[in-house]
Short mmCIF file of C-alpha atoms and ligand atoms in Angstrom, two decimals:
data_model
loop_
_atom_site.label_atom_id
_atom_site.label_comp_id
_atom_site.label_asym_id
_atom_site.label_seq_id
_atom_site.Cartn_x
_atom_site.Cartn_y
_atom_site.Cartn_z
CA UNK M 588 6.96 -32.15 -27.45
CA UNK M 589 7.36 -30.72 -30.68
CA UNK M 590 6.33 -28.55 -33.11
CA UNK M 591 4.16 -25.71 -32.35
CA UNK M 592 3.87 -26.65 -28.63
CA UNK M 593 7.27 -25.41 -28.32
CA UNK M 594 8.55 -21.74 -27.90
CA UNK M 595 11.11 -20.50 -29.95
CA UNK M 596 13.88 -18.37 -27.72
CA UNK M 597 13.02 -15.36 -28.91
CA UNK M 598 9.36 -15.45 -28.86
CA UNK M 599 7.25 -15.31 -25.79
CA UNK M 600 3.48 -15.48 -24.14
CA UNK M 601 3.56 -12.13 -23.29
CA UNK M 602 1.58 -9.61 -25.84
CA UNK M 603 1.76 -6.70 -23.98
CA UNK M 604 4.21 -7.36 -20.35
CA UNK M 605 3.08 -3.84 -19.10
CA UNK M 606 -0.15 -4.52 -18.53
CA UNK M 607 1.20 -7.18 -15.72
CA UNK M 608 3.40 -4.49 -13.74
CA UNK M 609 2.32 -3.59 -10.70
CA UNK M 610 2.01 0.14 -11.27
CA UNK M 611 0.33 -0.11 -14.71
CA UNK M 612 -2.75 2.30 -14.34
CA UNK M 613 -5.65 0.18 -16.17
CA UNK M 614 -7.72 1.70 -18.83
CA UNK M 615 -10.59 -0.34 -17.38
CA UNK M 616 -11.12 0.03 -14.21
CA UNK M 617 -14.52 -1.38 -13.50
CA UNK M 618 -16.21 -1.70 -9.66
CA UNK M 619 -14.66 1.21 -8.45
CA UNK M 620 -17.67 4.02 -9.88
CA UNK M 621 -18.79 5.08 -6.42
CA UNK M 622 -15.44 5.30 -4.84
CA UNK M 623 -14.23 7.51 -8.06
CA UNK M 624 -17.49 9.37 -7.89
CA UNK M 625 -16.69 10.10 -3.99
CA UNK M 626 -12.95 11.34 -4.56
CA UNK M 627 -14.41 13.27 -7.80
CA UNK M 628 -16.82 14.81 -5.48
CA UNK M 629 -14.41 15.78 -2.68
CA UNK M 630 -12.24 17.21 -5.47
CA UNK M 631 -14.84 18.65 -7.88
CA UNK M 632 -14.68 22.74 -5.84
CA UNK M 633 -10.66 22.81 -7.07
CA UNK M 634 -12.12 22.89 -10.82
CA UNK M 635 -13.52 25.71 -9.54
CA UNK M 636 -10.29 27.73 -7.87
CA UNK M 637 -12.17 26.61 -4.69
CA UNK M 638 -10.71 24.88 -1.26
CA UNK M 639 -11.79 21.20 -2.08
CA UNK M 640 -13.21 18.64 0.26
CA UNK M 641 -10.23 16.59 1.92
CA UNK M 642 -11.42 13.06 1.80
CA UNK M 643 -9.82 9.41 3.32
CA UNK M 644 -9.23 6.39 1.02
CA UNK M 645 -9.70 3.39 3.62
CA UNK M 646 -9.23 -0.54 2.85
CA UNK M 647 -6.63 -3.36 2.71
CA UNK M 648 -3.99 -4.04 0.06
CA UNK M 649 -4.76 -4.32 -3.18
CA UNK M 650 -8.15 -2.37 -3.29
CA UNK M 651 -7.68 -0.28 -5.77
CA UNK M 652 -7.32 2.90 -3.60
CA UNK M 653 -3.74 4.18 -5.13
CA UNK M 654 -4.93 3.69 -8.48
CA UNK M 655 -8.57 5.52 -7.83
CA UNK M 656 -6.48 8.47 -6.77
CA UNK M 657 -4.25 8.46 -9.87
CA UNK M 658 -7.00 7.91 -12.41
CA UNK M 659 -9.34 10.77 -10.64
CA UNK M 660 -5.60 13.02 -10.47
CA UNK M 661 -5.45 11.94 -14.05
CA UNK M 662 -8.78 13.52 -15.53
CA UNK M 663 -8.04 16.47 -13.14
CA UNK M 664 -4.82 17.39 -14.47
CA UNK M 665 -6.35 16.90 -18.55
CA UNK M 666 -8.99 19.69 -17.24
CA UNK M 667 -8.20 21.82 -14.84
CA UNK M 668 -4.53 23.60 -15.73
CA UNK M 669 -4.84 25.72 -12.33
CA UNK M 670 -5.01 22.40 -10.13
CA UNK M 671 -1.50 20.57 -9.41
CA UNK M 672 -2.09 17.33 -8.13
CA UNK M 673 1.13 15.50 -6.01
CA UNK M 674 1.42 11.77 -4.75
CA UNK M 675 3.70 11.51 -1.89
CA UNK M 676 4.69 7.90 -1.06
CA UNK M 677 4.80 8.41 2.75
CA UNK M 678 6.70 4.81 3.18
CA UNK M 679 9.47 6.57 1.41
CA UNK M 680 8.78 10.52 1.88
CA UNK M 681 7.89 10.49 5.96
CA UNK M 682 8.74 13.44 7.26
CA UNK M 683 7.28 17.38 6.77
CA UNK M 684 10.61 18.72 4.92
CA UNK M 685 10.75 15.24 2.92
CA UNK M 686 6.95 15.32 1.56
CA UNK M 687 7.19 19.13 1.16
CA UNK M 688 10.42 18.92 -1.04
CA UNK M 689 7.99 15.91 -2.88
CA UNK M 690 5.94 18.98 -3.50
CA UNK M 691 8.53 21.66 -4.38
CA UNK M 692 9.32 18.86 -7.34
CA UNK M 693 6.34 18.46 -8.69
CA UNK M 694 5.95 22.25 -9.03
CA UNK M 695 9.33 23.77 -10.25
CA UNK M 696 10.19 20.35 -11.88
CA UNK M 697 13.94 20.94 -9.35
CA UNK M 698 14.47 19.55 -6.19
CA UNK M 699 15.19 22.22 -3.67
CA UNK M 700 18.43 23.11 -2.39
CA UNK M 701 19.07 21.29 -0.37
CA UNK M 702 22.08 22.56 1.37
CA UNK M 703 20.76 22.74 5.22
CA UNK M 704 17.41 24.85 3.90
CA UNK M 705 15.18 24.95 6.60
CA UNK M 706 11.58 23.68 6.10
CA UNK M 707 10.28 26.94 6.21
CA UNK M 708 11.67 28.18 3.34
CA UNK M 709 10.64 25.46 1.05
CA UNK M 710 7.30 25.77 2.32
CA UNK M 711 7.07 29.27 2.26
CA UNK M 712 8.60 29.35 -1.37
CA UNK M 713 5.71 26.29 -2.17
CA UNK M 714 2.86 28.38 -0.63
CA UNK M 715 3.79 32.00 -2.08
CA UNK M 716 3.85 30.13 -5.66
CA UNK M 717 0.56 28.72 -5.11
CA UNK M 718 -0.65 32.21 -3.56
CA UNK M 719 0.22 34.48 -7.03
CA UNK M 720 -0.46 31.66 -9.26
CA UNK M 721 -3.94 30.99 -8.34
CA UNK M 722 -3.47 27.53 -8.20
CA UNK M 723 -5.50 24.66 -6.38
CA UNK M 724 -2.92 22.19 -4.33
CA UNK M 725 -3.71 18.54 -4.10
CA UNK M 726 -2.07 15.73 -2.16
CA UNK M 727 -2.50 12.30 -1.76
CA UNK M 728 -0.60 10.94 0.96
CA UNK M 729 -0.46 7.42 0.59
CA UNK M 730 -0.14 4.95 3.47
CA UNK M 731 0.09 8.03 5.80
CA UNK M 732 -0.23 5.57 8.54
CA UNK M 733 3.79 5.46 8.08
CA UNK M 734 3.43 9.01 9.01
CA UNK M 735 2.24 7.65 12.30
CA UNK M 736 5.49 5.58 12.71
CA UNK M 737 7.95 7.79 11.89
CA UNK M 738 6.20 10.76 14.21
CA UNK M 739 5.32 13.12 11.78
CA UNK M 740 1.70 12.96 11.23
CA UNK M 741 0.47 15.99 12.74
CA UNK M 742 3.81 18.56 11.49
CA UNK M 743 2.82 17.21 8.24
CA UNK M 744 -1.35 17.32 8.33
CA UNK M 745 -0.64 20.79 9.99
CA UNK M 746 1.35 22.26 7.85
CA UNK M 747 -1.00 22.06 4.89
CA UNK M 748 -4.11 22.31 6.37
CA UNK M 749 -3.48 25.36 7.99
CA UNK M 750 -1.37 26.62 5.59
CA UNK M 751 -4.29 29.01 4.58
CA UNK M 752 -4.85 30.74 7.91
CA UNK M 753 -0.78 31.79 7.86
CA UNK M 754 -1.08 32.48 3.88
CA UNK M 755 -4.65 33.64 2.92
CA UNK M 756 -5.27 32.86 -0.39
CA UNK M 757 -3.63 29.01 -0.29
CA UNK M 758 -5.70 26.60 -1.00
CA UNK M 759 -5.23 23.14 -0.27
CA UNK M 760 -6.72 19.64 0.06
CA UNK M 761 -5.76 16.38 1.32
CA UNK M 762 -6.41 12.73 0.03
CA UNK M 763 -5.17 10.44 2.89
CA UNK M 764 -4.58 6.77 2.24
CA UNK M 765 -4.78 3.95 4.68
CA UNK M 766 -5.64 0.11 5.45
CA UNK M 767 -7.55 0.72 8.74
CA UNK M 768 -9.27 4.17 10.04
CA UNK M 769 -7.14 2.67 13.64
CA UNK M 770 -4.02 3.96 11.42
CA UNK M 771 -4.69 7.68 11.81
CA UNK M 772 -4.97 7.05 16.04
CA UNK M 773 -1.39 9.36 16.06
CA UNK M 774 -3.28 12.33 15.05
CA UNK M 775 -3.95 14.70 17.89
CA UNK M 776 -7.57 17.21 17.78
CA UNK M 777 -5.45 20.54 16.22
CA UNK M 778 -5.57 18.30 13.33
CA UNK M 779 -8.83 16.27 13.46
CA UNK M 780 -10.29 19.50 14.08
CA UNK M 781 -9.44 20.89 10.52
CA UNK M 782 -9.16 17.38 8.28
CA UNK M 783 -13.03 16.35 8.74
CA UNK M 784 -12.36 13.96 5.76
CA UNK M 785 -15.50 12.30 3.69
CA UNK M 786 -14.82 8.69 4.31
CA UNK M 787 -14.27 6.65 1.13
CA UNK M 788 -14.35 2.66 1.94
CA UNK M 789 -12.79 0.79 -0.51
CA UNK M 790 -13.94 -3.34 0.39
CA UNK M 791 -12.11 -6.37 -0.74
CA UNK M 792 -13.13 -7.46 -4.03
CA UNK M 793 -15.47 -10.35 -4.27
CA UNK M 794 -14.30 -13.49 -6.69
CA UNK M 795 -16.93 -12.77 -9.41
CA UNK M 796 -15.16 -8.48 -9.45
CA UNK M 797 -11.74 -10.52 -9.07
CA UNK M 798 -12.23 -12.58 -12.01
CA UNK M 799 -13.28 -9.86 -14.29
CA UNK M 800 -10.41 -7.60 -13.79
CA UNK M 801 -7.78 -10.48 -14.23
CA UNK M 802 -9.52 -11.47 -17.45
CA UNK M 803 -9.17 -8.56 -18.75
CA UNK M 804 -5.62 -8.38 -18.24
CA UNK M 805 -5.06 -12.10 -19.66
CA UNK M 806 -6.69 -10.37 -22.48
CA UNK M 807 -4.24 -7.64 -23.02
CA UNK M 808 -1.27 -9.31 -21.26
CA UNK M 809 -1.03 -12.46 -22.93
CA UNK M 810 -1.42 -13.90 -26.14
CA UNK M 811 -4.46 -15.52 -27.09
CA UNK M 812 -5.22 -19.17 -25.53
CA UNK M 813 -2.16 -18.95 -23.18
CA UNK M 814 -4.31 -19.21 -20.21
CA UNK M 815 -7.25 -21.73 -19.45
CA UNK M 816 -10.97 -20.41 -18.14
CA UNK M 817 -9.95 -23.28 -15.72
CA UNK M 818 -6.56 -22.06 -14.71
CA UNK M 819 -7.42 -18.48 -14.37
CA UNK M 820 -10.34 -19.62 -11.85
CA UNK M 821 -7.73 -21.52 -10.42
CA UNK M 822 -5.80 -17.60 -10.20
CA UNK M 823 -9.07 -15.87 -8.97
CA UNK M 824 -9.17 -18.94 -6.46
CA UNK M 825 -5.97 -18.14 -4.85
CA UNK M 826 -6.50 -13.77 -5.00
CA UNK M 827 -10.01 -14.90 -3.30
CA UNK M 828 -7.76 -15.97 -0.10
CA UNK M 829 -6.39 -12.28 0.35
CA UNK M 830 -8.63 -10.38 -1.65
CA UNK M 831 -5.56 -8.48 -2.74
CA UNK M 832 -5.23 -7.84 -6.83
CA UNK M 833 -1.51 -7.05 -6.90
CA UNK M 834 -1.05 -10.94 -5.67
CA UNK M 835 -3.34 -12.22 -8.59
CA UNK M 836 -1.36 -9.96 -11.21
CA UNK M 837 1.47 -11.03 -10.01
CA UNK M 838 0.67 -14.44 -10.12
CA UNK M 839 -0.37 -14.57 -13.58
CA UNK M 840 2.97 -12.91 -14.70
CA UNK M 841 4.47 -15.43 -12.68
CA UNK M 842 2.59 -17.90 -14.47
CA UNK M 843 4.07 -16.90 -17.41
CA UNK M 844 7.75 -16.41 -16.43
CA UNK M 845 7.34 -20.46 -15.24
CA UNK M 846 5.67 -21.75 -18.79
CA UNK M 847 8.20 -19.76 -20.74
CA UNK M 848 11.03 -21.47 -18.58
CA UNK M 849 9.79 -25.03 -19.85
CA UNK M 850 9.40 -23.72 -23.39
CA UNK M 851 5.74 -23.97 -23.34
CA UNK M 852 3.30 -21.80 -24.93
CA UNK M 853 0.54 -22.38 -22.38
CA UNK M 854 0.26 -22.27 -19.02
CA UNK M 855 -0.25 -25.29 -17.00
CA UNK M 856 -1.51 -25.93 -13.12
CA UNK M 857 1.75 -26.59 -12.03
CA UNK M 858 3.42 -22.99 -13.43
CA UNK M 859 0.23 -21.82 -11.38
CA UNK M 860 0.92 -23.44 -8.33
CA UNK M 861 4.70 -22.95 -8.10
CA UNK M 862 3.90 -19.14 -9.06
CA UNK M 863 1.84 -19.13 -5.76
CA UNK M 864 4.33 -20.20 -3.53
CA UNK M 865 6.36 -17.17 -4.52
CA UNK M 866 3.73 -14.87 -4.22
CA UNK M 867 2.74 -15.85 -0.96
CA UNK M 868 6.03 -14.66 0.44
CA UNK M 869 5.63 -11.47 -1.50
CA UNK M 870 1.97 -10.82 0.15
CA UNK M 871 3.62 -11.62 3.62
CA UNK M 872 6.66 -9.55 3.28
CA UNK M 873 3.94 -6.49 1.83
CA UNK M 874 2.45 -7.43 4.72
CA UNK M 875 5.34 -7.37 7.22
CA UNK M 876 6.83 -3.97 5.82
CA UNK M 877 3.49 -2.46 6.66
CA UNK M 878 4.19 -2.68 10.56
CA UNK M 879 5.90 -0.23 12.95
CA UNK M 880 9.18 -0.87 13.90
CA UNK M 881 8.64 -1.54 17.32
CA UNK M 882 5.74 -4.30 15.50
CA UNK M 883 8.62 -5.70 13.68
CA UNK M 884 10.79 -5.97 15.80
CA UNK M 885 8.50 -8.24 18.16
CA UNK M 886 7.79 -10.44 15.06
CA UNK M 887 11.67 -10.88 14.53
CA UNK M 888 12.33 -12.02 18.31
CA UNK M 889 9.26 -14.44 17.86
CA UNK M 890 10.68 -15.91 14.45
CA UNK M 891 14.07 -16.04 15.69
CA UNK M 892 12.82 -18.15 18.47
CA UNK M 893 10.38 -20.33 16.98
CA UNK M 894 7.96 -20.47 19.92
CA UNK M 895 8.58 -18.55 23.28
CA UNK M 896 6.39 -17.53 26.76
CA UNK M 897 5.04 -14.39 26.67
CA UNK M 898 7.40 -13.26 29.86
CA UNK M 899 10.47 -14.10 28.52
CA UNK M 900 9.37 -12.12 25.04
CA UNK M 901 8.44 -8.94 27.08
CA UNK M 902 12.16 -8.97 28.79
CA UNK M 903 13.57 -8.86 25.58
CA UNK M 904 11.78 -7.13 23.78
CA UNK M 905 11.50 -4.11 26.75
CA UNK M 906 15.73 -4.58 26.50
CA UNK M 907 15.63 -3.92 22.54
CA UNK M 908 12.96 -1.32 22.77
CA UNK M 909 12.32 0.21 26.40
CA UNK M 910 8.89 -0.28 25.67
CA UNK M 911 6.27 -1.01 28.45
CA UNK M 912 4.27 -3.89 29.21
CA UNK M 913 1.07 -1.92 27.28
CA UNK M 914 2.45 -1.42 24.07
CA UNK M 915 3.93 -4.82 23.93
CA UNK M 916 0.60 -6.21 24.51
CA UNK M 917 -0.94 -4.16 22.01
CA UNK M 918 1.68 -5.36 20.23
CA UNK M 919 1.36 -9.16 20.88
CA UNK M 920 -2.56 -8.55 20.28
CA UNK M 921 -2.33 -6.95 16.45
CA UNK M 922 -0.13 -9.57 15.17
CA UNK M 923 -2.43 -12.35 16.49
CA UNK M 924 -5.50 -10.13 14.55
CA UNK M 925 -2.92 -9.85 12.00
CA UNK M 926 -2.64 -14.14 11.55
CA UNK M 927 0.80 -13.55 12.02
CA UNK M 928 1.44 -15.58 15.42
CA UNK M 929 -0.56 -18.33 17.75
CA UNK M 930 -0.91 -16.40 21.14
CA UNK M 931 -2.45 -19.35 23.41
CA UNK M 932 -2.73 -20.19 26.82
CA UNK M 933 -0.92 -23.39 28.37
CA UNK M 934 -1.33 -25.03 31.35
CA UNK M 935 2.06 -25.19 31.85
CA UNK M 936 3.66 -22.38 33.61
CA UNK M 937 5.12 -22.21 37.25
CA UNK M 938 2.53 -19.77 38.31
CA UNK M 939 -0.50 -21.36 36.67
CA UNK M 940 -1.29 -20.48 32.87
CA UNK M 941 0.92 -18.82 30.17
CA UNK M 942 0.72 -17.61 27.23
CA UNK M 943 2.94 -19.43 24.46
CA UNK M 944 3.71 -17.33 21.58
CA UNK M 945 4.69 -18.65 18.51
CA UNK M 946 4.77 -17.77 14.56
CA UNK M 947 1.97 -19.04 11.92
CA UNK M 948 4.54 -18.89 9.10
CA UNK M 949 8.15 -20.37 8.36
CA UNK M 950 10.40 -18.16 11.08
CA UNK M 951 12.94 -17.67 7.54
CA UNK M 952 10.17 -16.82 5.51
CA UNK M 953 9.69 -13.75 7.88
CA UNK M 954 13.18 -13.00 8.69
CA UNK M 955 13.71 -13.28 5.21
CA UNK M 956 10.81 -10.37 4.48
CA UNK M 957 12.11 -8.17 7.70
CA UNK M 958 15.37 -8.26 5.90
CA UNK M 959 14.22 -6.96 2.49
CA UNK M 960 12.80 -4.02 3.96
N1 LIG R 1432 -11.07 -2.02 -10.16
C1 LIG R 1432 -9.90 -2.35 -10.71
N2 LIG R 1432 -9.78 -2.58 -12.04
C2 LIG R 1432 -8.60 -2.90 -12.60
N3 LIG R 1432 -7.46 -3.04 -11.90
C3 LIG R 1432 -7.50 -2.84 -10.57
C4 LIG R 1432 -8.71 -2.48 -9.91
N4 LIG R 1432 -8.44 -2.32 -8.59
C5 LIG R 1432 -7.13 -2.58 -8.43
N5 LIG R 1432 -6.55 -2.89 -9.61
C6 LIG R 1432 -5.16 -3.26 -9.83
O1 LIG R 1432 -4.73 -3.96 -8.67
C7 LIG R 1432 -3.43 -3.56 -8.27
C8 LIG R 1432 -3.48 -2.97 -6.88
O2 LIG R 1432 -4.20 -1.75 -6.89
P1 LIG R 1432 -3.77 -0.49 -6.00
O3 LIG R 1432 -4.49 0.69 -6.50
O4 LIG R 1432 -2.29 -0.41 -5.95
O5 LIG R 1432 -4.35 -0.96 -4.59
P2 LIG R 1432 -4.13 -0.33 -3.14
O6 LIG R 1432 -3.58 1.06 -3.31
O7 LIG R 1432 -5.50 -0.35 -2.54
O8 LIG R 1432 -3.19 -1.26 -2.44
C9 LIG R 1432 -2.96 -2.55 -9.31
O9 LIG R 1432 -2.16 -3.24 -10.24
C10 LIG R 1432 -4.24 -2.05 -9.95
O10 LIG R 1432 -4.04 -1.73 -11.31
MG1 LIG R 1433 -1.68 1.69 -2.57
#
C-alpha cells in the first residue's frame, strides 16, 4: 500500500471518539418517543411541586432504558429548579445507607460523614432538606434487581416511599430499572402496596431501528467513507443476534481500533469480524455479572467441570452454598432459559435417566468473565 491508503501515526479514523463511549448520551435518540413520553408523563406532577407517578423501565440490555431516564432527567433539571433528579447505580450502590448517601451527594454536593453515622441521620438530614426546600425528589434506581441480591430491596423501596407518611411534606418518586418484571419477585406487599408503578416496556430493537442509530454514529464518530453501507450491515447483522446497542457501538469502535492497527484508513470485514469475537465475550461477561451470586456460582462449578450430572452438581453446590434442592433447580432452570448451559436427559444413569449439565460457551471464556467481576 501506499500513499493515501496509509495512516500517518498521528492521524486517525476517529472524528469525534466520544460519540463511541458507552455512556455518551446521544443527541438523537430516535424510536424511543413513547417510552420518553411515558417516563415524561409519570414525572410531569413534580413540575408542578406535586408527588409524581413512580413508573418501571422494563427490557434487556442495551434498550435504551438508562439513557431514556437521563435524557427525560435532563430536560427536567433545564426546567424545573425545585426538582433534583439522582441516578443510583444499584450494581455498585446496593444497600439503603449506600443509595441514600448517593442521594445526600447529589444534594449538598459532600458525601456524608461518614464516621459510623447511622442511616437515620442521613436520611433524616436528606428528607428535612427536601421538607423546607420545597423540593420534588427523583430516583432512578437502575438494575434494582441487584437490590434483590444483595437483600435490600424492600429497606430501600420503603424508605422512600413512605418517607412522606413519617415526614409530611416529602415528596418523592421512584424510576425502577430492570431486564425482567421476574426481577422485582424480592419485594414483599408493604412495598407493592405503595410502588403501583406505570409499566414502561422498552423491546429489543428491530435491525431496520438498529441500523439507523449506528449510522448515525458512523456519521459523527468516524470520518467520512471509513465505513462501508456493506460493512455496517454486516455491524447491524451481528447487534441483530442480541438486540443489544452497546455490543454494536462497541463493535464499530472496535472496528476502528483494528483498521488503525494495520494503518488503514478504512475498515475492512476482517477488522469487523475480529472486533466481534471480542465483543462477544464482553456481551457474555455483561451477561454473567447480571446473575446472583448463588447463579454464579453454579455457572462456575459447571465451567470448571466442563460437563457434570445434575446430582453430583447439587452436592457441591449445596456444600458451597447450603442451598436446597429448589433453588438449585431454579437455578439450573434460568441458566438453561438464559442459553448459558445444555441441561439434557441421558439414558445413562444407574437409576434410569439423568440429567447431564454442561456449558454452551468456552468454560475460560466464563471463568474468565466471573473473574472480572
Ligand atoms: N434509541 C436510541 N438512539 C440512540 N442511541 C441509543 C438508543 N437506545 C440506546 N442507545 C445507545 O445504546 C447504548 C445502550 O443504551 P442504554 O440506555 O445504556 O441501555 P440499557 O440501559 O437499556 O441497557 C447506549 O450507548 C445508548 O446511547
Ligand atoms: Mg442500563
Amino acid at each position: 500500500m501506499t500513499g493515501n491508503d496509509i495512516l500517518l501515526w498521528d492521524e486517525t479514523l476517529f472524528k469525534d471518539p466520544s460519540v463511541l463511549e458507552p455512556d455518551y448520551l446521544p443527541e438523537y435518540f430516535p424510536h424511543r418517543e413513547s417510552q420518553l413520553n411515558g417516563i415524561r408523563f409519570a414525572l410531569k406532577p413534580a413540575l408542578r411541586g406535586m408527588r409524581p407517578l413512580n413508573c418501571l423501565l422494563v427490557g434487556p440490555p442495551g434498550t435504551g432504558k438508562t439513557s431514556a431516564v437521563m435524557k427525560v432527567f435532563g430536560e427536567v433539571e433545564a426546567h424545573a429548579p425545585s426538582v433534583v433528579t439522582v441516578k443510583v447505580n444499584c450494581q455498585i450502590d446496593s444497600t439503603r445507607f449506600a443509595v441514600m448517601s448517593r442521594i445526600y451527594r447529589k444534594l449538598f454536593g459532600i458525601s456524608p460523614p461518614n464516621s459510623g453515622i447511622a442511616f437515620r441521620k442521613i436520611f433524616e438530614t436528606v428528607v428535612n432538606f427536601l421538607v423546607s426546600s420545597e423540593k420534588v425528589l427523583l430516583v432512578a434506581l437502575d438494575d434494582l434487581n441487584y437490590l434483590c441480591y444483595e437483600g435490600h430491596a424492600n429497606e430501600v423501596m420503603y424508605s422512600l416511599l413512605r418517607a412522606h407518611e413519617q415526614y409530611p411534606g416529602t415528596k418523592i418518586g421512584i424510576i425502577g430499572i430492570v431486564n425482567d418484571a421476574s426481577d422485582l419477585y424480592c419485594l414483599d406487599s408493604r412495598v407493592n402496596s405503595v410502588f403501583l408503578p406505570e409499566d414502561i416496556p422498552f423491546p429489543r430493537y428491530g435491525s431496520t431501528e438498529i441500523l439507523d442509530i449506528l449510522k448515525d454514529r458512523v456519521k459523527y464518530g468516524f470520518y467520512p467513507k471509513v465505513i462501508s453501507d456493506e460493512l455496517l450491515e454486516l455491524v447491524v447483522s451481528y447487534v441483530e443476534r442480541t438486540g443489544d446497542l452497546r455490543v454494536g457501538i462497541d463493535l464499530l469502535k472496535r472496528s476502528g481500533f483494528n483498521a488503525e492497527r494495520r494503518g488503514s484508513r478504512t475498515i475492512s470485514s476482517e477488522d469487523v469480524e475480529k472486533a466481534y469475537e471480542a465483543s462477544k465475550l464482553l456481551h457474555l461477561c455483561r451477561g454473567i455479572n447480571l446473575l446472583s451470586g448463588p447463579e454464579k456460582h453454579l455457572l462456575e462449578l459447571i465451567a470448571k467441570r466442563g460437563e457434570v450430572q445434575a446430582g453430583e452438581l447439587y452436592k457441591s453446590f449445596h456444600e458451597l452454598t447450603q442451598l436446597g434442592y429448589t433453588r438449585f433447580y431454579g437455578i439450573v432452570n434460568k441458566l438453561q432459559v438464559l442459553n448459558y448451559i445444555d441441561a439434557d436427559f441421558t439414558g445413562k444413569g444407574q437409576r434410569g435417566r439423568t440429567r447431564i449439565i454442561k456449558t454452551k460457551f468456552r468454560a475460560e471464556d466464563i471463568l474468565n468473565c466471573l473473574e472480572k467481576k
